[in-house]
Amino acid sequence: MVRPRPDMLEISTSTSASSSSSSPERTTYDEDTDFFTAQRNDSESSIGVSSLRDMTMSPSREREHRISPISRLPPELLIGVFTKLSSSMDLRSCMLVSKTWSRNSVDLLWHRPLCNTWPNLESVVKSIQAPSPYYSYNALVKRLNLSNLNDRINDGTVRPFMLCKRIERLTLTGCIQLTDQGVCSLIHGSRSLLALDITGLDSITDHTLRAVSENCGRLQGLNITDCSKVMDDSLVAVAEHCHFLKRLKLNNCSLVTDDSIMAVAHHCPYMLEIDLHNCRQVTNISITALISRGRQLRELRVGLCNLITDHAFLDLPKSLTFESLRILDLTACHHLHDEAVEKIIETSPRLRNLVLAKCKEITDRSVLAITKLGKNLHYIHLGHCAQITDSAVVQLVKMCNRIRYIDLACCHRLTDSSVKQLATLPKLRRIGLVKCQSITDRSILALAKAIYEPGRQKPMGPSLLERVHLSYCINLTLQGIHALLNQCPKLTHLSLTGVQAFYLREDLITFCREAPPEFTEHQRNVFCVFSGEGVNRLRIYLNESPESLYETEGTMYDDREVEDMDTDQRLPGLMHATGLNDDDDDMDEVDGADGSQYELEETTEDLHCALALAYYSRSRFIFNLLTLFQQATTLRRGVTVVFRAKEGPIDTSDFQGWRIPMLSAHSHVSSMVTLSLEAIAKKPPDVSSTHDYPSAVNTGQARGAEGGGVSVIKVVFWIVGPFIYMSILECEDPSGVALADGVAVARGTSGKSGSGVYSVDSGGESAGPKVEELLAKSRKE
């Protein structure tokens, strides 16, 4: 006998929490398969009806019972629909439709109450404190974020939230008026707390962390960045009671030592991320223990931990590899050498992000070890690693072709060869070349070119570059940057601080963003950073400007020229003595306040100070005067005094002269100065340059030098100087002299008469054939 079909379906009254639904368990199904069509067996349907067909009824019956089709949807589907609503006002409107909709949307609305403004916060507090609310709102709050009102939040403000004992994520970033009392009132009884962020609460002490250890056994994430009063005892307690801890950030917690870090390594086996940036009391044993025991560790940051040496990594177990480690930050770990980097690569073959900024001891050997990471490497920071050369960078690009971000700031040995190779990276989005002063427009044109896939003639598409940092790359011109702007449509950040072609142009700096207020006047004057809409406005302005925009520019380099035809690639100018702060994002923040002082041995650009004054500064000074030379109405000649016709071999392995004996340095420097004059002379062929040494001149150039040897030399010249010094006026005489009868035009350094660049000794004679032959050899090298 056939059983009659029921007239009306029984509507589900399940609660809104899908995880606690009383619906029978469904069989597994493919995500790509329609949920309803997948249920062949009627009994397996989650809505408890014989079939979908049974859910239909005649329009008259529907009007009679006043049940719309959407009201018959199960709670799981209603919640799925409501989760697609991004606006809290939309969710509130859904709550007002019916009791069923209200029950299934209230959780979503109160899961993370919006407390971004003071009126919103007051409204939330009023609902929580209501004497007889329709729902228990305090039990619905799972995530509480008060960081948007950080300057107004205090202990009294958070007191109403003491009733919310089911909070899972608590964010109090920057609420500096909070004390231990206010934070502890939120923590006590919060057994469900999974993540706590109290960044910047410098009044927090061990009392708060002890409360965390006693109440939050399920804690997985703890961020106490800048909580400088926290000590080891409380952190040890947290490690011993919160065994599920996965993420720990202790940035700038200066009182943290090995005791607490060792406790974390021993008691928290599920650790995924740990940040010890600027924890200066942490030593090798902590780092070795964290890596050895943290088999799931994915991210380790130990920047500015100055006590870390090679042994932190050389002491790792030989038989183990750490496949999970993806991110390693070793910023300013000055005592690391190539051996440590090689060990890191050997034990962590799947590293994706590697930061070695300001690890000044590493060389090409480290970079060649990094190439073993291959396609795994996406992010590499080698800023201030001044010993790195072109050959290592070229090999890195060939082996690791999936690099998306690379920073080579202050790697002053790099030239256009490196950047041209970097430009072939198909996924490159960000590149940092701050103070790579040997690069020219050739590098910029290479970056602007479309990327071609090997074996294909058609380009893969336009450049993907988004952020380019070129501050203090002094050889760049407006034309090169213009090409970069037009060929990189995704560019959103372009830093050109210290590039004269830009910061001296009033019409261009109008598109720059404002310099940070803490900058000195000099730093503000050279600041030139385009970001966001400023990049687009600059691109439009240059495209709409007439060709006369480039009248003051030199000829832009042609990428098809021979790569090494211009020696001026080796003429990095000595910048003002202010350093560059390579923060994560900007890399253009100047961190020096006084540009008038320098160290005798090494400048802030990592240059040999003596050679910087004799060669780099001289070349930059001459280069800057070329425009004035060209405007001269009569004699266009520059005379520079160094070591007359005493050119000698150039040590190409030590251009800066760190290892060259003092007695041999004069010939090294003399040749470099002469070759630099030849390179500069190619810009304005109508200006001649003379490398001279008429006699000893009392210039006072060494007045700022100190040291025992320098003092002795000063005494000697104080005694014999009056007998050998010549007049400064005689040395500076710029007047032209007509050739006497029988006197030929002087031979230049190239061996040709009247070539425009001359090396003249104290007798007024040109350098001999021996010097010409030596210079010719140096040009080829």
Tab-separated table of C-alpha atoms in Angstrom, residues 24-181:
chain	number	residue	atom	x	y	z
A	24	PRO	CA	22.596	13.482	9.655
A	25	GLU	CA	26.131	13.148	8.394
A	26	ARG	CA	26.480	13.453	4.633
A	27	THR	CA	28.623	11.246	2.521
A	28	THR	CA	31.717	12.790	0.980
A	29	TYR	CA	31.373	14.366	-2.422
A	30	ASP	CA	33.507	16.143	-4.947
A	31	GLU	CA	33.677	19.920	-4.585
A	32	ASP	CA	33.035	20.336	-8.280
A	33	THR	CA	29.847	18.258	-8.157
A	34	ASP	CA	26.493	19.827	-7.408
A	35	PHE	CA	25.577	19.010	-3.810
A	36	PHE	CA	21.973	18.016	-4.506
A	37	THR	CA	22.577	15.930	-7.623
A	38	ALA	CA	25.280	13.995	-5.810
A	39	GLN	CA	22.822	12.504	-3.306
A	40	ARG	CA	21.436	9.456	-5.101
A	41	ASN	CA	20.013	7.889	-1.937
A	42	ASP	CA	17.080	9.901	-0.565
A	43	SER	CA	17.928	8.917	2.962
A	44	GLU	CA	21.325	10.619	2.678
A	45	SER	CA	19.874	14.060	2.066
A	46	SER	CA	20.825	16.536	4.784
A	47	ILE	CA	17.362	18.076	4.787
A	48	GLY	CA	15.586	14.854	5.725
A	49	VAL	CA	13.067	14.572	2.867
A	50	SER	CA	12.474	11.715	0.485
A	51	SER	CA	13.464	13.763	-2.552
A	52	LEU	CA	13.688	17.306	-3.838
A	53	ARG	CA	10.512	16.705	-5.667
A	54	ASP	CA	8.748	16.275	-2.332
A	55	MET	CA	9.705	19.804	-1.384
A	56	THR	CA	7.378	21.301	-3.942
A	57	MET	CA	3.761	22.079	-3.273
A	58	SER	CA	0.918	23.789	-4.996
A	59	PRO	CA	0.783	27.614	-4.951
A	60	SER	CA	-2.460	27.477	-2.950
A	61	ARG	CA	-0.836	25.345	-0.250
A	62	GLU	CA	2.163	27.677	-0.164
A	63	ARG	CA	-0.032	30.746	0.288
A	64	GLU	CA	-2.005	28.944	2.960
A	65	HIS	CA	1.018	28.174	5.092
A	66	ARG	CA	2.865	31.331	4.081
A	67	ILE	CA	6.151	29.522	3.468
A	68	SER	CA	8.389	30.844	0.686
A	69	PRO	CA	10.743	28.442	-1.118
A	70	ILE	CA	13.827	30.145	0.328
A	71	SER	CA	12.526	29.567	3.851
A	72	ARG	CA	12.833	25.846	3.303
A	73	LEU	CA	16.617	26.050	2.783
A	74	PRO	CA	18.619	24.252	5.502
A	75	PRO	CA	20.759	26.315	7.914
A	76	GLU	CA	23.981	25.229	6.200
A	77	LEU	CA	22.929	26.779	2.905
A	78	LEU	CA	21.577	29.930	4.511
A	79	ILE	CA	24.837	30.465	6.344
A	80	GLY	CA	26.727	29.820	3.109
A	81	VAL	CA	24.724	32.557	1.409
A	82	PHE	CA	25.123	34.997	4.292
A	83	THR	CA	28.913	34.569	4.352
A	84	LYS	CA	29.026	36.120	0.877
A	85	LEU	CA	27.771	39.412	2.309
A	86	SER	CA	30.668	41.739	3.067
A	87	SER	CA	28.652	44.565	4.602
A	88	SER	CA	27.602	44.423	8.234
A	89	MET	CA	24.530	46.502	7.349
A	90	ASP	CA	23.429	43.802	4.907
A	91	LEU	CA	23.782	41.166	7.611
A	92	ARG	CA	21.781	43.321	9.992
A	93	SER	CA	19.008	43.580	7.385
A	94	CYS	CA	18.992	39.782	7.064
A	95	MET	CA	18.510	39.479	10.830
A	96	LEU	CA	15.292	41.494	10.544
A	97	VAL	CA	13.683	39.246	7.911
A	98	SER	CA	12.595	36.352	10.137
A	99	LYS	CA	13.580	34.391	13.207
A	100	THR	CA	15.152	31.694	11.057
A	101	TRP	CA	17.271	34.199	9.166
A	102	SER	CA	18.106	35.978	12.400
A	103	ARG	CA	19.357	32.788	14.055
A	104	ASN	CA	21.541	31.973	11.058
A	105	SER	CA	23.045	35.424	10.531
A	106	VAL	CA	23.628	36.665	14.084
A	107	ASP	CA	26.775	34.559	14.438
A	108	LEU	CA	28.295	36.131	11.337
A	109	LEU	CA	27.456	39.651	12.452
A	110	TRP	CA	28.880	39.239	15.938
A	111	HIS	CA	31.750	36.909	15.106
A	112	ARG	CA	33.967	39.976	14.633
A	113	PRO	CA	32.116	43.118	15.804
A	114	LEU	CA	33.185	46.269	13.992
A	115	CYS	CA	34.968	48.588	16.448
A	116	ASN	CA	36.747	50.902	14.026
A	117	THR	CA	35.044	54.096	15.277
A	118	TRP	CA	34.064	55.303	18.709
A	119	PRO	CA	30.280	55.261	18.010
A	120	ASN	CA	30.570	51.664	16.754
A	121	LEU	CA	32.438	50.679	19.897
A	122	GLU	CA	29.806	52.293	22.094
A	123	SER	CA	27.057	50.440	20.237
A	124	VAL	CA	28.817	47.090	20.689
A	125	VAL	CA	29.402	47.713	24.392
A	126	LYS	CA	25.753	48.743	24.867
A	127	SER	CA	24.514	45.490	23.325
A	128	ILE	CA	26.881	43.366	25.394
A	129	GLN	CA	25.818	45.056	28.637
A	130	ALA	CA	22.080	44.974	27.892
A	131	PRO	CA	20.179	43.460	30.894
A	132	SER	CA	18.076	40.962	28.899
A	133	PRO	CA	19.326	40.710	25.291
A	134	TYR	CA	17.554	38.593	22.693
A	135	TYR	CA	20.869	36.757	22.079
A	136	SER	CA	23.888	36.219	24.332
A	137	TYR	CA	26.050	38.579	22.346
A	138	ASN	CA	29.029	38.257	24.674
A	139	ALA	CA	29.238	34.541	23.813
A	140	LEU	CA	29.145	35.237	20.073
A	141	VAL	CA	32.253	37.472	19.965
A	142	LYS	CA	35.183	35.413	18.632
A	143	ARG	CA	37.495	38.124	17.318
A	144	LEU	CA	38.067	41.510	18.936
A	145	ASN	CA	40.259	44.160	17.301
A	146	LEU	CA	40.605	47.555	19.015
A	147	SER	CA	43.763	48.718	17.213
A	148	ASN	CA	41.918	51.336	15.122
A	149	LEU	CA	41.153	53.278	18.318
A	150	ASN	CA	44.528	52.642	19.899
A	151	ASP	CA	45.012	56.205	21.145
A	152	ARG	CA	41.691	56.154	23.095
A	153	ILE	CA	41.662	52.625	24.484
A	154	ASN	CA	42.456	52.282	28.189
A	155	ASP	CA	41.745	49.871	31.034
A	156	GLY	CA	38.243	51.252	31.528
A	157	THR	CA	37.372	50.943	27.852
A	158	VAL	CA	38.020	47.190	27.736
A	159	ARG	CA	36.270	46.377	31.031
A	160	PRO	CA	32.867	45.572	29.365
A	161	PHE	CA	34.577	42.899	27.245
A	162	MET	CA	35.423	40.938	30.376
A	163	LEU	CA	32.097	39.170	29.758
A	164	CYS	CA	33.350	37.825	26.406
A	165	LYS	CA	34.977	34.555	27.422
A	166	ARG	CA	34.940	32.883	24.006
A	167	ILE	CA	37.291	35.287	22.238
A	168	GLU	CA	39.718	33.444	19.976
A	169	ARG	CA	41.715	36.345	18.548
A	170	LEU	CA	42.478	39.487	20.544
A	171	THR	CA	44.274	42.394	18.848
A	172	LEU	CA	45.334	45.398	20.932
A	173	THR	CA	48.135	46.723	18.729
A	174	GLY	CA	49.322	50.184	19.744
A	175	CYS	CA	46.859	50.648	22.634
A	176	ILE	CA	49.602	52.267	24.667
A	177	GLN	CA	47.309	53.398	27.512
A	178	LEU	CA	46.537	49.810	28.444
A	179	THR	CA	48.300	48.323	31.444
A	180	ASP	CA	48.641	44.846	32.899
A	181	GLN	CA	45.325	45.308	34.690
